[in-house]
Tab-separated table of C-alpha atoms in Angstrom:
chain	number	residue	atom	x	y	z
A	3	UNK	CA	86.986	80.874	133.032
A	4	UNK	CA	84.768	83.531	131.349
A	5	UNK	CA	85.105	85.260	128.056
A	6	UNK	CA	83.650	88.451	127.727
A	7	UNK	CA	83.325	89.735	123.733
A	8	UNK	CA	83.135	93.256	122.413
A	9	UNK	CA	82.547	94.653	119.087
A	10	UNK	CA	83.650	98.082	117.889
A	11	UNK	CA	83.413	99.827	114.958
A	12	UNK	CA	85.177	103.005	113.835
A	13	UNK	CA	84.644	105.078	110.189
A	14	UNK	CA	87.651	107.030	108.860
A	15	UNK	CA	87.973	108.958	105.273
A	16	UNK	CA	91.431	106.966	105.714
A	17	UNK	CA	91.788	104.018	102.962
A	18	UNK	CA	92.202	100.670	104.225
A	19	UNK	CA	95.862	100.449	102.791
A	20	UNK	CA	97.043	103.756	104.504
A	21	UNK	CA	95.589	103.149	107.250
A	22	UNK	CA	96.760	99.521	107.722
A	23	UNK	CA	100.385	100.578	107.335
A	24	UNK	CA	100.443	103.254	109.685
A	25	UNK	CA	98.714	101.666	112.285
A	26	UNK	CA	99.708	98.153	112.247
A	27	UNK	CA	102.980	97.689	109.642
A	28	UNK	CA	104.667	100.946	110.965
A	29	UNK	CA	102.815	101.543	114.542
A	30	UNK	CA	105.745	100.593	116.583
A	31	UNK	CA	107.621	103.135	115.570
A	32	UNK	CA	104.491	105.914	114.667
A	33	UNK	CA	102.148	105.754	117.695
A	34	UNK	CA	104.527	106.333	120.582
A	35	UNK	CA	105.658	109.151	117.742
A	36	UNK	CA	102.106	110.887	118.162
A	37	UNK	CA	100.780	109.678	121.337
A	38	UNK	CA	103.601	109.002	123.700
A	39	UNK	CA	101.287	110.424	126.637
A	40	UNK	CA	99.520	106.609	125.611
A	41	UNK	CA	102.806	104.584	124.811
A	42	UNK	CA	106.311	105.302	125.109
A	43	UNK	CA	108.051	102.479	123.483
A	44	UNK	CA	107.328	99.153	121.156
A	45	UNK	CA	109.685	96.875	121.275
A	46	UNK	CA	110.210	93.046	119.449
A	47	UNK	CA	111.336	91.013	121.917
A	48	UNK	CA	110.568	87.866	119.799
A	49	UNK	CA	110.292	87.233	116.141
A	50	UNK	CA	110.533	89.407	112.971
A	51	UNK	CA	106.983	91.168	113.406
A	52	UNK	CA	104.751	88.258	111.917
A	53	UNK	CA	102.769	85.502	113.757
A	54	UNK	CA	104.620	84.593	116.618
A	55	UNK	CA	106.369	87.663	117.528
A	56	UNK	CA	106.296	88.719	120.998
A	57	UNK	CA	106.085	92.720	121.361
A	58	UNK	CA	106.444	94.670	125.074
A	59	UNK	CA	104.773	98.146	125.116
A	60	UNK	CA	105.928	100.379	127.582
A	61	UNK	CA	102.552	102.931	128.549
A	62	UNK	CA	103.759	106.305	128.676
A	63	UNK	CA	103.229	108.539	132.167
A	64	UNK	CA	99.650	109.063	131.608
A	65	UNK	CA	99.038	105.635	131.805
A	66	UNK	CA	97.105	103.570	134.769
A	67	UNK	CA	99.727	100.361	133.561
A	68	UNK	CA	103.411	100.038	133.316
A	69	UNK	CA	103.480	97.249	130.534
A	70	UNK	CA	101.919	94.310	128.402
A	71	UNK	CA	103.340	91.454	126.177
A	72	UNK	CA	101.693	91.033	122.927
A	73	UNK	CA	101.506	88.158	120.734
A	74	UNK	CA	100.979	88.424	116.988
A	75	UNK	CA	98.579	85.970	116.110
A	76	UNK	CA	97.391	86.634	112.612
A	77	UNK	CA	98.549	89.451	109.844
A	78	UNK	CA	97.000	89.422	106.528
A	79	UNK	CA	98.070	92.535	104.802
A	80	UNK	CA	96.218	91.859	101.987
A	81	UNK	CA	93.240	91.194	103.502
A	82	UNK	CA	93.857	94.235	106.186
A	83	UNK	CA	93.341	92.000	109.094
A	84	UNK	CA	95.650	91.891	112.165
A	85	UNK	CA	94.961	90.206	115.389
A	86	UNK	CA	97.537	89.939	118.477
A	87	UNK	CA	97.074	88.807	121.973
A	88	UNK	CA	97.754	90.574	125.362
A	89	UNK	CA	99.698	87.859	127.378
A	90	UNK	CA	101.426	89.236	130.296
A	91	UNK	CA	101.756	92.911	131.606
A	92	UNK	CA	99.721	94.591	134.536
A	93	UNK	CA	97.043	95.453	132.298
A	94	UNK	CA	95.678	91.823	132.717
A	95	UNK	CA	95.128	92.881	136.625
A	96	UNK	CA	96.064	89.232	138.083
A	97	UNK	CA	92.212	88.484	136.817
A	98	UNK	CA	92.755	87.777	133.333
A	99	UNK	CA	94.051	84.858	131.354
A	100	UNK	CA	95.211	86.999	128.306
A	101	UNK	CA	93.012	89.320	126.045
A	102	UNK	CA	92.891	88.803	122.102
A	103	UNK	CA	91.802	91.650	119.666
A	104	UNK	CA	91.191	91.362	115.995
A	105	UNK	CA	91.550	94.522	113.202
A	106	UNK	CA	89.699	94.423	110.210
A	107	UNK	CA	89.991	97.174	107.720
A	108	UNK	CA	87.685	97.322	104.981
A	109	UNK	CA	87.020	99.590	102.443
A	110	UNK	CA	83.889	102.178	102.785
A	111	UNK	CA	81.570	103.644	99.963
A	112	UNK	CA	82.774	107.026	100.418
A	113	UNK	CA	86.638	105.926	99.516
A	114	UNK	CA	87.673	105.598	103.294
A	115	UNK	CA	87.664	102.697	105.853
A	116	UNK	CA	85.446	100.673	108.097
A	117	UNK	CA	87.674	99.541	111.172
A	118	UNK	CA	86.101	96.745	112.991
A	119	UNK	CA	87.857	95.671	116.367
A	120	UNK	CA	86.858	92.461	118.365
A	121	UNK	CA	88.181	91.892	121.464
A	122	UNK	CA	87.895	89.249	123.939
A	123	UNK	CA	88.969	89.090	127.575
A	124	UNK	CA	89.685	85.708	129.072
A	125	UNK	CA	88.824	86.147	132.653
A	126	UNK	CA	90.811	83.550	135.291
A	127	UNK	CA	87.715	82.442	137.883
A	128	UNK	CA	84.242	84.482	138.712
A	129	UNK	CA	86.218	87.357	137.504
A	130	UNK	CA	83.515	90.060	135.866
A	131	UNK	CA	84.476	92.578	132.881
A	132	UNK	CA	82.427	95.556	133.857
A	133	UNK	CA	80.761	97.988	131.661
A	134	UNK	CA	82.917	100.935	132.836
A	135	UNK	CA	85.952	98.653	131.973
A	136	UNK	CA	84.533	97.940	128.245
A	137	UNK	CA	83.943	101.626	127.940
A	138	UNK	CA	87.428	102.729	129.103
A	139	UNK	CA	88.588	100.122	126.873
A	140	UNK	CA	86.772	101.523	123.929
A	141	UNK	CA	87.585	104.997	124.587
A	142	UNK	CA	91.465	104.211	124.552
A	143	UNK	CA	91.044	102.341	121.473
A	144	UNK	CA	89.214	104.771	119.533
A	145	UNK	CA	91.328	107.756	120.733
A	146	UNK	CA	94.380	105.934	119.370
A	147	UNK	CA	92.607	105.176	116.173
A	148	UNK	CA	91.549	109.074	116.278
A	149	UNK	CA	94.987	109.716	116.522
A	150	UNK	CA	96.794	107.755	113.596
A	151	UNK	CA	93.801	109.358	111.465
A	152	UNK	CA	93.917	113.308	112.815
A	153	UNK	CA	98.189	112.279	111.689
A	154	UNK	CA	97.153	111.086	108.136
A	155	UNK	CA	95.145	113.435	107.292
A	156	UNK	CA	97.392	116.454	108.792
A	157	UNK	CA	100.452	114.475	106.519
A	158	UNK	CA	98.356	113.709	103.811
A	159	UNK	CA	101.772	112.215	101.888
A	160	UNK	CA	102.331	109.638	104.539
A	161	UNK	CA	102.184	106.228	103.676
């Protein structure tokens, strides 16, 4: 078993507070909202939304996958941190073990937020991560975060 790491980072005007709610405390219920092209339904399947809980995500009709599983690993809302893990679902591709990503907001001088997103794939044999994977990967990720911003700042009284 391999594990490939990636590191992303993402600037918003978006505080870390406002952000953090909409996209992690209330994103079950916001993102397939405002992106259901990317994800048409959240749904806890396990748990009361903490560490622990099990979440399935339906992708919307846009989307290469049908489904994943996520485990909620860590949430620190006072901290802004979030992490989860990606533990069943076609997206793993019968070549991964599971894949883990960790959120950190933190504040930025300008009054907004630094998002930082590490993610790790857990590969099952020789399997490789390509770089046209990591990019694709990226590219989601950042046009979801793109989203929940273009939202806040278009509904400035959200949140």
């Amino acid at each position: 078993m391999g594990v490939f790491t990636y590191e992303m980072e993402v600037v918003t005007k978006i505080p870390p507070a406002k952000i953090f709610n909409a996209l992690i405390h209330d994103g079950d219920k916001l993102i397939p909202k405002i992106v259901p092209q990317a994800i048409k339904t959240v749904e806890l399947i396990e748990g009361d939304g903490g560490p622990g809980s099990i979440k399935k995500i339906t992708f919307g009709e846009g989307s290469q996958f049908d489904y994943v599983k996520h485990k909620v690993e860590a949430l620190d809302k006072e901290n802004f941190i979030y992490s989860y893990s990606v533990i069943e679902g076609d997206a793993l591709m019968k070549s991964l073990e599971k894949i883990t990503y960790e959120i950190k907001l933190a504040p930025s001088p300008d009054g907004g937020s630094l998002c930082k997103n590490i993610s790790k794939y857990y590969t099952i044999g020789d399997f490789a991560i390509t770089g046209e994977q990591i990019k694709a990967g990226k590219e989601k990720s950042s046009g979801l975060f793109k989203a929940i911003e273009a939202y806040l700042l278009a509904n400035p009284d959200a949140y």
